[in-house]
PDB file of N, CA and C in Angstrom:
ATOM      1  N   GLN A 196     -17.817   6.638  43.438  1.00  0.00           N
ATOM      2  CA  GLN A 196     -18.726   7.267  42.203  1.00  0.00           C
ATOM      3  C   GLN A 196     -18.183   8.406  41.618  1.00  0.00           C
ATOM      4  N   VAL A 197     -18.218   8.399  40.354  1.00  0.00           N
ATOM      5  CA  VAL A 197     -17.810   9.431  39.437  1.00  0.00           C
ATOM      6  C   VAL A 197     -18.883  10.594  39.043  1.00  0.00           C
ATOM      7  N   ASN A 198     -18.644  11.841  39.602  1.00  0.00           N
ATOM      8  CA  ASN A 198     -19.620  12.753  39.373  1.00  0.00           C
ATOM      9  C   ASN A 198     -19.282  13.419  37.956  1.00  0.00           C
ATOM     10  N   LEU A 199     -20.158  13.679  37.054  1.00  0.00           N
ATOM     11  CA  LEU A 199     -19.935  14.457  35.917  1.00  0.00           C
ATOM     12  C   LEU A 199     -20.786  15.770  35.675  1.00  0.00           C
ATOM     13  N   VAL A 200     -20.289  16.936  35.673  1.00  0.00           N
ATOM     14  CA  VAL A 200     -20.923  18.105  35.465  1.00  0.00           C
ATOM     15  C   VAL A 200     -20.899  18.712  34.084  1.00  0.00           C
ATOM     16  N   GLU A 201     -21.870  18.796  33.353  1.00  0.00           N
ATOM     17  CA  GLU A 201     -22.068  19.285  31.950  1.00  0.00           C
ATOM     18  C   GLU A 201     -22.073  20.772  31.961  1.00  0.00           C
ATOM     19  N   SER A 202     -21.762  21.382  31.043  1.00  0.00           N
ATOM     20  CA  SER A 202     -22.084  22.786  30.719  1.00  0.00           C
ATOM     21  C   SER A 202     -22.022  23.000  29.219  1.00  0.00           C
ATOM     22  N   GLY A 203     -22.567  24.149  28.826  1.00  0.00           N
ATOM     23  CA  GLY A 203     -23.021  24.431  27.579  1.00  0.00           C
ATOM     24  C   GLY A 203     -24.135  23.775  27.002  1.00  0.00           C
ATOM     25  N   GLY A 204     -24.285  23.851  25.634  1.00  0.00           N
ATOM     26  CA  GLY A 204     -25.591  23.246  24.860  1.00  0.00           C
ATOM     27  C   GLY A 204     -26.363  24.602  24.724  1.00  0.00           C
ATOM     28  N   GLY A 205     -27.630  24.371  24.192  1.00  0.00           N
ATOM     29  CA  GLY A 205     -28.501  25.387  24.168  1.00  0.00           C
ATOM     30  C   GLY A 205     -29.122  25.375  22.481  1.00  0.00           C
ATOM     31  N   LEU A 206     -29.616  26.415  22.215  1.00  0.00           N
ATOM     32  CA  LEU A 206     -30.201  26.582  20.949  1.00  0.00           C
ATOM     33  C   LEU A 206     -29.427  27.149  19.926  1.00  0.00           C
ATOM     34  N   VAL A 207     -29.145  26.777  18.776  1.00  0.00           N
ATOM     35  CA  VAL A 207     -28.356  27.409  17.802  1.00  0.00           C
ATOM     36  C   VAL A 207     -28.968  27.233  16.379  1.00  0.00           C
ATOM     37  N   GLN A 208     -28.478  28.069  15.533  1.00  0.00           N
ATOM     38  CA  GLN A 208     -29.008  28.014  14.108  1.00  0.00           C
ATOM     39  C   GLN A 208     -28.158  26.912  13.310  1.00  0.00           C
ATOM     40  N   PRO A 209     -28.707  26.487  12.233  1.00  0.00           N
ATOM     41  CA  PRO A 209     -28.169  25.561  11.340  1.00  0.00           C
ATOM     42  C   PRO A 209     -26.801  26.250  10.728  1.00  0.00           C
ATOM     43  N   GLY A 210     -25.674  25.327  10.810  1.00  0.00           N
ATOM     44  CA  GLY A 210     -24.466  26.058  10.277  1.00  0.00           C
ATOM     45  C   GLY A 210     -23.500  26.856  11.217  1.00  0.00           C
ATOM     46  N   LYS A 211     -24.267  27.125  12.428  1.00  0.00           N
ATOM     47  CA  LYS A 211     -23.379  27.613  13.465  1.00  0.00           C
ATOM     48  C   LYS A 211     -22.715  26.645  14.373  1.00  0.00           C
ATOM     49  N   SER A 212     -22.099  27.337  15.186  1.00  0.00           N
ATOM     50  CA  SER A 212     -21.040  26.469  16.082  1.00  0.00           C
ATOM     51  C   SER A 212     -21.554  26.486  17.596  1.00  0.00           C
ATOM     52  N   LEU A 213     -21.186  25.456  18.370  1.00  0.00           N
ATOM     53  CA  LEU A 213     -21.542  25.445  19.795  1.00  0.00           C
ATOM     54  C   LEU A 213     -20.612  24.263  20.385  1.00  0.00           C
ATOM     55  N   SER A 214     -20.369  24.813  21.756  1.00  0.00           N
ATOM     56  CA  SER A 214     -19.355  23.915  22.462  1.00  0.00           C
ATOM     57  C   SER A 214     -20.011  23.318  23.717  1.00  0.00           C
ATOM     58  N   VAL A 215     -19.798  22.113  24.240  1.00  0.00           N
ATOM     59  CA  VAL A 215     -20.229  21.646  25.409  1.00  0.00           C
ATOM     60  C   VAL A 215     -18.902  21.034  26.145  1.00  0.00           C
ATOM     61  N   SER A 216     -19.161  21.136  27.501  1.00  0.00           N
ATOM     62  CA  SER A 216     -17.760  20.662  28.347  1.00  0.00           C
ATOM     63  C   SER A 216     -18.528  19.935  29.358  1.00  0.00           C
ATOM     64  N   CYS A 217     -17.667  18.998  30.034  1.00  0.00           N
ATOM     65  CA  CYS A 217     -17.934  18.152  31.141  1.00  0.00           C
ATOM     66  C   CYS A 217     -16.701  17.946  32.045  1.00  0.00           C
ATOM     67  N   GLN A 218     -16.882  18.153  33.431  1.00  0.00           N
ATOM     68  CA  GLN A 218     -15.889  17.994  34.298  1.00  0.00           C
ATOM     69  C   GLN A 218     -16.132  16.758  35.264  1.00  0.00           C
ATOM     70  N   ALA A 219     -15.363  15.877  35.496  1.00  0.00           N
ATOM     71  CA  ALA A 219     -15.380  14.715  36.324  1.00  0.00           C
ATOM     72  C   ALA A 219     -14.834  15.048  37.556  1.00  0.00           C
ATOM     73  N   SER A 220     -15.430  14.457  38.546  1.00  0.00           N
ATOM     74  CA  SER A 220     -14.894  14.582  40.030  1.00  0.00           C
ATOM     75  C   SER A 220     -15.239  13.194  40.808  1.00  0.00           C
ATOM     76  N   GLY A 221     -14.650  13.064  41.875  1.00  0.00           N
ATOM     77  CA  GLY A 221     -14.911  11.939  42.680  1.00  0.00           C
ATOM     78  C   GLY A 221     -13.993  10.662  42.264  1.00  0.00           C
ATOM     79  N   ALA A 222     -14.560   9.600  42.244  1.00  0.00           N
ATOM     80  CA  ALA A 222     -13.745   8.162  42.065  1.00  0.00           C
ATOM     81  C   ALA A 222     -13.226   8.254  40.588  1.00  0.00           C
ATOM     82  N   ILE A 223     -12.271   9.113  40.188  1.00  0.00           N
ATOM     83  CA  ILE A 223     -11.793   9.042  38.849  1.00  0.00           C
ATOM     84  C   ILE A 223     -10.660   8.292  38.745  1.00  0.00           C
ATOM     85  N   PHE A 224     -10.309   7.503  39.746  1.00  0.00           N
ATOM     86  CA  PHE A 224      -9.106   6.726  39.669  1.00  0.00           C
ATOM     87  C   PHE A 224      -9.093   5.676  38.541  1.00  0.00           C
ATOM     88  N   GLY A 225      -8.006   5.713  37.777  1.00  0.00           N
ATOM     89  CA  GLY A 225      -7.959   4.897  36.579  1.00  0.00           C
ATOM     90  C   GLY A 225      -8.916   5.271  35.440  1.00  0.00           C
ATOM     91  N   LEU A 226      -9.098   6.660  35.339  1.00  0.00           N
ATOM     92  CA  LEU A 226      -9.848   7.326  34.245  1.00  0.00           C
ATOM     93  C   LEU A 226      -8.871   7.134  32.867  1.00  0.00           C
ATOM     94  N   ALA A 227      -9.764   6.342  32.085  1.00  0.00           N
ATOM     95  CA  ALA A 227      -9.084   6.023  30.811  1.00  0.00           C
ATOM     96  C   ALA A 227      -9.491   6.779  29.563  1.00  0.00           C
ATOM     97  N   ALA A 228     -10.917   7.347  29.566  1.00  0.00           N
ATOM     98  CA  ALA A 228     -11.325   7.943  28.586  1.00  0.00           C
ATOM     99  C   ALA A 228     -12.632   8.741  28.869  1.00  0.00           C
ATOM    100  N   MET A 229     -12.821   9.748  28.189  1.00  0.00           N
ATOM    101  CA  MET A 229     -14.099  10.811  28.473  1.00  0.00           C
ATOM    102  C   MET A 229     -14.634  10.783  26.911  1.00  0.00           C
ATOM    103  N   GLY A 230     -15.900  11.105  27.109  1.00  0.00           N
ATOM    104  CA  GLY A 230     -16.515  11.557  25.554  1.00  0.00           C
ATOM    105  C   GLY A 230     -17.865  11.908  25.811  1.00  0.00           C
ATOM    106  N   TRP A 231     -18.532  11.975  24.390  1.00  0.00           N
ATOM    107  CA  TRP A 231     -20.028  12.392  24.409  1.00  0.00           C
ATOM    108  C   TRP A 231     -20.686  11.376  23.714  1.00  0.00           C
ATOM    109  N   TYR A 232     -21.808  11.159  24.179  1.00  0.00           N
ATOM    110  CA  TYR A 232     -23.112  10.215  23.489  1.00  0.00           C
ATOM    111  C   TYR A 232     -24.248  11.177  23.246  1.00  0.00           C
ATOM    112  N   ARG A 233     -25.073  10.849  22.232  1.00  0.00           N
ATOM    113  CA  ARG A 233     -26.313  11.702  22.210  1.00  0.00           C
ATOM    114  C   ARG A 233     -27.485  10.929  21.972  1.00  0.00           C
ATOM    115  N   GLN A 234     -28.728  11.253  22.293  1.00  0.00           N
ATOM    116  CA  GLN A 234     -29.965  10.617  22.097  1.00  0.00           C
ATOM    117  C   GLN A 234     -30.972  11.573  21.700  1.00  0.00           C
ATOM    118  N   ALA A 235     -31.389  11.475  20.383  1.00  0.00           N
ATOM    119  CA  ALA A 235     -32.432  12.140  19.872  1.00  0.00           C
ATOM    120  C   ALA A 235     -33.961  11.479  20.089  1.00  0.00           C
ATOM    121  N   PRO A 236     -35.010  12.217  20.204  1.00  0.00           N
ATOM    122  CA  PRO A 236     -36.288  11.625  20.519  1.00  0.00           C
ATOM    123  C   PRO A 236     -36.537  10.421  19.675  1.00  0.00           C
ATOM    124  N   GLY A 237     -36.986   9.355  20.407  1.00  0.00           N
ATOM    125  CA  GLY A 237     -37.312   8.277  19.581  1.00  0.00           C
ATOM    126  C   GLY A 237     -36.118   7.185  19.146  1.00  0.00           C
ATOM    127  N   LYS A 238     -34.968   7.724  19.326  1.00  0.00           N
ATOM    128  CA  LYS A 238     -33.796   7.087  18.917  1.00  0.00           C
ATOM    129  C   LYS A 238     -32.817   6.511  20.207  1.00  0.00           C
ATOM    130  N   GLN A 239     -32.179   5.507  19.833  1.00  0.00           N
ATOM    131  CA  GLN A 239     -31.193   5.037  20.673  1.00  0.00           C
ATOM    132  C   GLN A 239     -29.952   6.011  20.872  1.00  0.00           C
ATOM    133  N   ARG A 240     -29.400   5.926  22.202  1.00  0.00           N
ATOM    134  CA  ARG A 240     -28.307   6.608  22.537  1.00  0.00           C
ATOM    135  C   ARG A 240     -27.056   6.166  21.548  1.00  0.00           C
ATOM    136  N   GLU A 241     -26.275   7.048  20.980  1.00  0.00           N
ATOM    137  CA  GLU A 241     -25.205   6.622  20.077  1.00  0.00           C
ATOM    138  C   GLU A 241     -23.970   7.533  20.569  1.00  0.00           C
ATOM    139  N   LEU A 242     -22.980   7.052  20.142  1.00  0.00           N
ATOM    140  CA  LEU A 242     -21.629   7.526  20.437  1.00  0.00           C
ATOM    141  C   LEU A 242     -21.266   8.693  19.381  1.00  0.00           C
ATOM    142  N   VAL A 243     -20.896   9.726  19.913  1.00  0.00           N
ATOM    143  CA  VAL A 243     -20.649  11.048  19.182  1.00  0.00           C
ATOM    144  C   VAL A 243     -18.949  11.296  18.959  1.00  0.00           C
ATOM    145  N   ALA A 244     -18.315  10.947  20.087  1.00  0.00           N
ATOM    146  CA  ALA A 244     -16.839  11.300  20.110  1.00  0.00           C
ATOM    147  C   ALA A 244     -16.398  10.676  21.293  1.00  0.00           C
ATOM    148  N   LEU A 245     -15.195  10.163  21.519  1.00  0.00           N
ATOM    149  CA  LEU A 245     -14.369   9.648  22.655  1.00  0.00           C
ATOM    150  C   LEU A 245     -12.921  10.093  22.629  1.00  0.00           C
ATOM    151  N   ILE A 246     -12.476  10.237  23.678  1.00  0.00           N
ATOM    152  CA  ILE A 246     -10.994  10.595  23.658  1.00  0.00           C
ATOM    153  C   ILE A 246     -10.277   9.930  24.785  1.00  0.00           C
ATOM    154  N   THR A 247      -9.260   9.275  24.556  1.00  0.00           N
ATOM    155  CA  THR A 247      -8.505   8.725  25.676  1.00  0.00           C
ATOM    156  C   THR A 247      -7.831   9.653  26.420  1.00  0.00           C
ATOM    157  N   THR A 248      -7.237   9.205  27.825  1.00  0.00           N
ATOM    158  CA  THR A 248      -6.575  10.387  28.546  1.00  0.00           C
ATOM    159  C   THR A 248      -5.151  10.603  27.937  1.00  0.00           C
ATOM    160  N   GLY A 249      -4.805   9.634  27.018  1.00  0.00           N
ATOM    161  CA  GLY A 249      -3.540   9.844  26.117  1.00  0.00           C
ATOM    162  C   GLY A 249      -3.753  10.807  25.101  1.00  0.00           C
ATOM    163  N   GLY A 250      -5.073  11.389  24.713  1.00  0.00           N
ATOM    164  CA  GLY A 250      -5.284  12.123  23.786  1.00  0.00           C
ATOM    165  C   GLY A 250      -5.672  11.580  22.301  1.00  0.00           C
ATOM    166  N   ASN A 251      -5.908  10.343  22.267  1.00  0.00           N
ATOM    167  CA  ASN A 251      -6.477   9.747  21.146  1.00  0.00           C
ATOM    168  C   ASN A 251      -7.996   9.995  20.796  1.00  0.00           C
ATOM    169  N   PRO A 252      -8.352  10.457  20.016  1.00  0.00           N
ATOM    170  CA  PRO A 252      -9.744  10.799  19.731  1.00  0.00           C
ATOM    171  C   PRO A 252     -10.327   9.665  18.721  1.00  0.00           C
ATOM    172  N   HIS A 253     -11.638   9.523  18.997  1.00  0.00           N
ATOM    173  CA  HIS A 253     -12.547   8.622  18.006  1.00  0.00           C
ATOM    174  C   HIS A 253     -13.760   9.178  17.904  1.00  0.00           C
ATOM    175  N   TYR A 254     -14.052   9.348  16.468  1.00  0.00           N
ATOM    176  CA  TYR A 254     -15.271  10.197  16.133  1.00  0.00           C
ATOM    177  C   TYR A 254     -16.226   9.187  15.304  1.00  0.00           C
ATOM    178  N   ALA A 255     -17.608   9.464  15.586  1.00  0.00           N
ATOM    179  CA  ALA A 255     -18.533   8.817  14.847  1.00  0.00           C
ATOM    180  C   ALA A 255     -18.538   9.269  13.460  1.00  0.00           C
ATOM    181  N   ASP A 256     -18.763   8.567  12.347  1.00  0.00           N
ATOM    182  CA  ASP A 256     -18.805   8.997  10.785  1.00  0.00           C
ATOM    183  C   ASP A 256     -19.558  10.121  10.673  1.00  0.00           C
ATOM    184  N   PHE A 257     -20.401  10.290  11.518  1.00  0.00           N
ATOM    185  CA  PHE A 257     -21.669  11.469  11.011  1.00  0.00           C
ATOM    186  C   PHE A 257     -21.019  12.881  11.729  1.00  0.00           C
ATOM    187  N   VAL A 258     -20.093  12.836  12.335  1.00  0.00           N
ATOM    188  CA  VAL A 258     -19.434  14.044  12.849  1.00  0.00           C
ATOM    189  C   VAL A 258     -18.018  14.280  12.363  1.00  0.00           C
ATOM    190  N   LYS A 259     -17.440  13.371  11.706  1.00  0.00           N
ATOM    191  CA  LYS A 259     -16.098  13.647  11.422  1.00  0.00           C
ATOM    192  C   LYS A 259     -15.836  14.903  10.405  1.00  0.00           C
ATOM    193  N   GLY A 260     -14.844  15.644  10.810  1.00  0.00           N
ATOM    194  CA  GLY A 260     -14.811  16.877   9.975  1.00  0.00           C
ATOM    195  C   GLY A 260     -15.539  18.041  10.593  1.00  0.00           C
ATOM    196  N   ARG A 261     -16.510  17.723  11.508  1.00  0.00           N
ATOM    197  CA  ARG A 261     -17.353  18.882  12.034  1.00  0.00           C
ATOM    198  C   ARG A 261     -17.189  19.276  13.424  1.00  0.00           C
ATOM    199  N   PHE A 262     -16.974  18.093  14.254  1.00  0.00           N
ATOM    200  CA  PHE A 262     -16.720  18.199  15.468  1.00  0.00           C
ATOM    201  C   PHE A 262     -15.258  17.933  16.022  1.00  0.00           C
ATOM    202  N   THR A 263     -14.849  18.559  16.975  1.00  0.00           N
ATOM    203  CA  THR A 263     -13.473  18.154  17.733  1.00  0.00           C
ATOM    204  C   THR A 263     -13.573  18.062  19.223  1.00  0.00           C
ATOM    205  N   ILE A 264     -13.081  16.981  19.681  1.00  0.00           N
ATOM    206  CA  ILE A 264     -13.134  16.629  21.052  1.00  0.00           C
ATOM    207  C   ILE A 264     -11.634  16.903  21.625  1.00  0.00           C
ATOM    208  N   SER A 265     -11.657  17.370  22.839  1.00  0.00           N
ATOM    209  CA  SER A 265     -10.445  17.469  23.427  1.00  0.00           C
ATOM    210  C   SER A 265     -10.621  17.238  25.001  1.00  0.00           C
ATOM    211  N   ILE A 266      -9.512  16.701  25.611  1.00  0.00           N
ATOM    212  CA  ILE A 266      -9.337  16.579  27.031  1.00  0.00           C
ATOM    213  C   ILE A 266      -8.295  17.297  27.979  1.00  0.00           C
ATOM    214  N   ASP A 267      -8.635  17.782  28.892  1.00  0.00           N
ATOM    215  CA  ASP A 267      -7.480  18.441  29.879  1.00  0.00           C
ATOM    216  C   ASP A 267      -7.478  17.469  30.940  1.00  0.00           C
ATOM    217  N   THR A 268      -6.466  16.410  31.193  1.00  0.00           N
ATOM    218  CA  THR A 268      -6.510  15.347  31.977  1.00  0.00           C
ATOM    219  C   THR A 268      -6.139  16.123  33.560  1.00  0.00           C
ATOM    220  N   THR A 269      -5.499  17.392  33.481  1.00  0.00           N
ATOM    221  CA  THR A 269      -5.222  17.884  34.945  1.00  0.00           C
ATOM    222  C   THR A 269      -6.588  18.296  35.634  1.00  0.00           C
ATOM    223  N   LYS A 270      -7.525  18.790  34.668  1.00  0.00           N
ATOM    224  CA  LYS A 270      -8.970  19.078  35.250  1.00  0.00           C
ATOM    225  C   LYS A 270     -10.009  18.064  35.221  1.00  0.00           C
ATOM    226  N   ALA A 271      -9.410  16.940  34.378  1.00  0.00           N
ATOM    227  CA  ALA A 271     -10.582  15.861  34.256  1.00  0.00           C
ATOM    228  C   ALA A 271     -11.719  16.339  33.556  1.00  0.00           C
ATOM    229  N   THR A 272     -11.459  17.335  32.463  1.00  0.00           N
ATOM    230  CA  THR A 272     -12.427  18.186  31.722  1.00  0.00           C
ATOM    231  C   THR A 272     -12.381  17.531  30.155  1.00  0.00           C
ATOM    232  N   VAL A 273     -13.573  17.170  29.573  1.00  0.00           N
ATOM    233  CA  VAL A 273     -13.601  16.851  28.124  1.00  0.00           C
ATOM    234  C   VAL A 273     -14.400  18.002  27.566  1.00  0.00           C
ATOM    235  N   SER A 274     -14.073  18.409  26.481  1.00  0.00           N
ATOM    236  CA  SER A 274     -14.835  19.594  25.578  1.00  0.00           C
ATOM    237  C   SER A 274     -15.222  19.104  24.187  1.00  0.00           C
ATOM    238  N   LEU A 275     -16.303  19.317  23.771  1.00  0.00           N
ATOM    239  CA  LEU A 275     -16.582  18.986  22.365  1.00  0.00           C
ATOM    240  C   LEU A 275     -16.923  20.307  21.683  1.00  0.00           C
ATOM    241  N   HIS A 276     -16.249  20.625  20.603  1.00  0.00           N
ATOM    242  CA  HIS A 276     -16.526  21.867  19.706  1.00  0.00           C
ATOM    243  C   HIS A 276     -17.244  21.242  18.517  1.00  0.00           C
ATOM    244  N   MET A 277     -18.487  21.937  18.274  1.00  0.00           N
ATOM    245  CA  MET A 277     -19.341  21.305  17.293  1.00  0.00           C
ATOM    246  C   MET A 277     -19.571  22.403  16.205  1.00  0.00           C
ATOM    247  N   ASN A 278     -19.115  22.297  14.864  1.00  0.00           N
ATOM    248  CA  ASN A 278     -19.094  23.178  14.023  1.00  0.00           C
ATOM    249  C   ASN A 278     -20.078  22.767  12.974  1.00  0.00           C
ATOM    250  N   SER A 279     -20.450  23.687  12.099  1.00  0.00           N
ATOM    251  CA  SER A 279     -21.560  23.297  10.942  1.00  0.00           C
ATOM    252  C   SER A 279     -22.652  22.407  11.463  1.00  0.00           C
ATOM    253  N   LEU A 280     -23.321  23.000  12.530  1.00  0.00           N
ATOM    254  CA  LEU A 280     -24.505  22.003  12.981  1.00  0.00           C
ATOM    255  C   LEU A 280     -25.656  21.738  12.058  1.00  0.00           C
ATOM    256  N   LYS A 281     -26.202  20.919  12.101  1.00  0.00           N
ATOM    257  CA  LYS A 281     -27.252  20.403  11.318  1.00  0.00           C
ATOM    258  C   LYS A 281     -28.591  20.387  12.276  1.00  0.00           C
ATOM    259  N   SER A 282     -29.864  20.292  11.674  1.00  0.00           N
ATOM    260  CA  SER A 282     -30.900  19.914  12.397  1.00  0.00           C
ATOM    261  C   SER A 282     -30.976  18.542  13.130  1.00  0.00           C
ATOM    262  N   GLU A 283     -30.278  17.581  12.360  1.00  0.00           N
ATOM    263  CA  GLU A 283     -30.155  16.367  12.736  1.00  0.00           C
ATOM    264  C   GLU A 283     -29.204  16.016  14.005  1.00  0.00           C
ATOM    265  N   ASP A 284     -28.420  17.099  14.344  1.00  0.00           N
ATOM    266  CA  ASP A 284     -27.557  17.086  15.493  1.00  0.00           C
ATOM    267  C   ASP A 284     -28.293  17.373  16.754  1.00  0.00           C
ATOM    268  N   THR A 285     -29.731  17.764  16.587  1.00  0.00           N
ATOM    269  CA  THR A 285     -30.416  18.075  17.839  1.00  0.00           C
ATOM    270  C   THR A 285     -30.808  16.747  18.647  1.00  0.00           C
ATOM    271  N   ALA A 286     -30.360  16.838  19.989  1.00  0.00           N
ATOM    272  CA  ALA A 286     -30.414  15.664  20.905  1.00  0.00           C
ATOM    273  C   ALA A 286     -30.030  16.218  22.233  1.00  0.00           C
ATOM    274  N   ILE A 287     -30.132  15.264  23.183  1.00  0.00           N
ATOM    275  CA  ILE A 287     -29.556  15.428  24.347  1.00  0.00           C
ATOM    276  C   ILE A 287     -28.193  14.934  24.368  1.00  0.00           C
ATOM    277  N   TYR A 288     -27.187  15.482  24.718  1.00  0.00           N
ATOM    278  CA  TYR A 288     -25.858  15.181  24.738  1.00  0.00           C
ATOM    279  C   TYR A 288     -25.427  14.796  26.190  1.00  0.00           C
ATOM    280  N   TYR A 289     -24.876  13.543  26.233  1.00  0.00           N
ATOM    281  CA  TYR A 289     -24.613  12.985  27.478  1.00  0.00           C
ATOM    282  C   TYR A 289     -23.045  12.727  27.569  1.00  0.00           C
ATOM    283  N   CYS A 290     -22.460  13.313  28.682  1.00  0.00           N
ATOM    284  CA  CYS A 290     -21.091  13.016  28.911  1.00  0.00           C
ATOM    285  C   CYS A 290     -20.724  11.746  29.576  1.00  0.00           C
ATOM    286  N   ASN A 291     -19.659  11.206  29.155  1.00  0.00           N
ATOM    287  CA  ASN A 291     -19.375   9.799  29.617  1.00  0.00           C
ATOM    288  C   ASN A 291     -17.986   9.721  30.031  1.00  0.00           C
ATOM    289  N   ALA A 292     -17.727   8.845  31.163  1.00  0.00           N
ATOM    290  CA  ALA A 292     -16.391   8.715  31.633  1.00  0.00           C
ATOM    291  C   ALA A 292     -16.230   7.199  32.013  1.00  0.00           C
ATOM    292  N   LYS A 293     -14.915   6.777  31.340  1.00  0.00           N
ATOM    293  CA  LYS A 293     -14.666   5.322  31.528  1.00  0.00           C
ATOM    294  C   LYS A 293     -13.472   5.027  32.515  1.00  0.00           C
ATOM    295  N   THR A 294     -13.724   4.558  33.527  1.00  0.00           N
ATOM    296  CA  THR A 294     -12.615   4.324  34.728  1.00  0.00           C
ATOM    297  C   THR A 294     -12.663   2.787  34.857  1.00  0.00           C
ATOM    298  N   VAL A 295     -11.815   2.331  35.705  1.00  0.00           N
ATOM    299  CA  VAL A 295     -11.526   0.956  36.083  1.00  0.00           C
ATOM    300  C   VAL A 295     -12.885   0.358  36.588  1.00  0.00           C
ATOM    301  N   SER A 296     -13.804   1.297  37.145  1.00  0.00           N
ATOM    302  CA  SER A 296     -15.185   0.896  37.701  1.00  0.00           C
ATOM    303  C   SER A 296     -16.080   0.712  36.723  1.00  0.00           C
ATOM    304  N   GLY A 297     -15.735   1.282  35.477  1.00  0.00           N
ATOM    305  CA  GLY A 297     -16.845   1.002  34.394  1.00  0.00           C
ATOM    306  C   GLY A 297     -17.247   2.594  33.814  1.00  0.00           C
ATOM    307  N   ASP A 298     -18.487   2.467  33.372  1.00  0.00           N
ATOM    308  CA  ASP A 298     -18.952   3.683  32.938  1.00  0.00           C
ATOM    309  C   ASP A 298     -19.660   4.519  33.811  1.00  0.00           C
ATOM    310  N   SER A 299     -19.781   5.854  33.477  1.00  0.00           N
ATOM    311  CA  SER A 299     -20.351   6.942  34.464  1.00  0.00           C
ATOM    312  C   SER A 299     -21.007   7.988  33.461  1.00  0.00           C
ATOM    313  N   TRP A 300     -22.089   8.379  33.813  1.00  0.00           N
ATOM    314  CA  TRP A 300     -22.722   9.171  32.860  1.00  0.00           C
ATOM    315  C   TRP A 300     -23.163  10.778  33.501  1.00  0.00           C
ATOM    316  N   GLY A 301     -23.233  11.665  32.717  1.00  0.00           N
ATOM    317  CA  GLY A 301     -23.694  12.927  33.185  1.00  0.00           C
ATOM    318  C   GLY A 301     -25.221  12.876  32.926  1.00  0.00           C
ATOM    319  N   GLN A 302     -25.870  14.095  33.366  1.00  0.00           N
ATOM    320  CA  GLN A 302     -27.342  14.114  33.356  1.00  0.00           C
ATOM    321  C   GLN A 302     -27.743  14.562  32.066  1.00  0.00           C
ATOM    322  N   GLY A 303     -27.113  15.097  31.232  1.00  0.00           N
ATOM    323  CA  GLY A 303     -27.375  15.398  29.954  1.00  0.00           C
ATOM    324  C   GLY A 303     -27.427  16.871  29.737  1.00  0.00           C
ATOM    325  N   THR A 304     -27.385  17.325  28.513  1.00  0.00           N
ATOM    326  CA  THR A 304     -27.587  18.770  28.203  1.00  0.00           C
ATOM    327  C   THR A 304     -28.045  18.968  26.732  1.00  0.00           C
ATOM    328  N   GLN A 305     -29.075  19.578  26.595  1.00  0.00           N
ATOM    329  CA  GLN A 305     -29.920  19.616  25.405  1.00  0.00           C
ATOM    330  C   GLN A 305     -29.091  20.569  24.343  1.00  0.00           C
ATOM    331  N   VAL A 306     -29.084  19.874  23.114  1.00  0.00           N
ATOM    332  CA  VAL A 306     -28.747  20.731  22.132  1.00  0.00           C
ATOM    333  C   VAL A 306     -29.592  20.774  21.059  1.00  0.00           C
ATOM    334  N   THR A 307     -30.016  22.016  20.614  1.00  0.00           N
ATOM    335  CA  THR A 307     -31.268  22.137  19.762  1.00  0.00           C
ATOM    336  C   THR A 307     -30.735  23.058  18.407  1.00  0.00           C
ATOM    337  N   VAL A 308     -30.802  22.356  17.266  1.00  0.00           N
ATOM    338  CA  VAL A 308     -30.374  23.192  15.958  1.00  0.00           C
ATOM    339  C   VAL A 308     -31.537  23.501  15.200  1.00  0.00           C
ATOM    340  N   SER A 309     -31.817  24.753  15.037  1.00  0.00           N
ATOM    341  CA  SER A 309     -33.107  25.250  14.538  1.00  0.00           C
ATOM    342  C   SER A 309     -32.880  26.632  14.246  1.00  0.00           C
ATOM    343  N   SER A 310     -33.663  27.010  13.073  1.00  0.00           N
ATOM    344  CA  SER A 310     -33.626  28.385  12.570  1.00  0.00           C
ATOM    345  C   SER A 310     -34.808  29.186  13.326  1.00  0.00           C
TER     346      SER A 310
END
């Protein structure tokens, strides 16, 4: 079992920045990638950004140029730095880890963008 502990999130004004982080522990054998998904009220969960343990990132089109994902494989930690936040970025952000056993999920952290 992979345990994911998220930190960060909160309330931020439009145009400002915020970061979220997630540390994996437990059965992380064969960790291939970590990333972030989000789910807004009434919408399906969607990919925000993913990064392989080799450091190759993938971003959803709606965050390209605004969000940056990074990974520290020595600490099994993934971070997402979000710039130029918009109200439509408001959602619960879920950490995801992909291992040989499949996908694991964090409990989610709320990000609210509002003035």
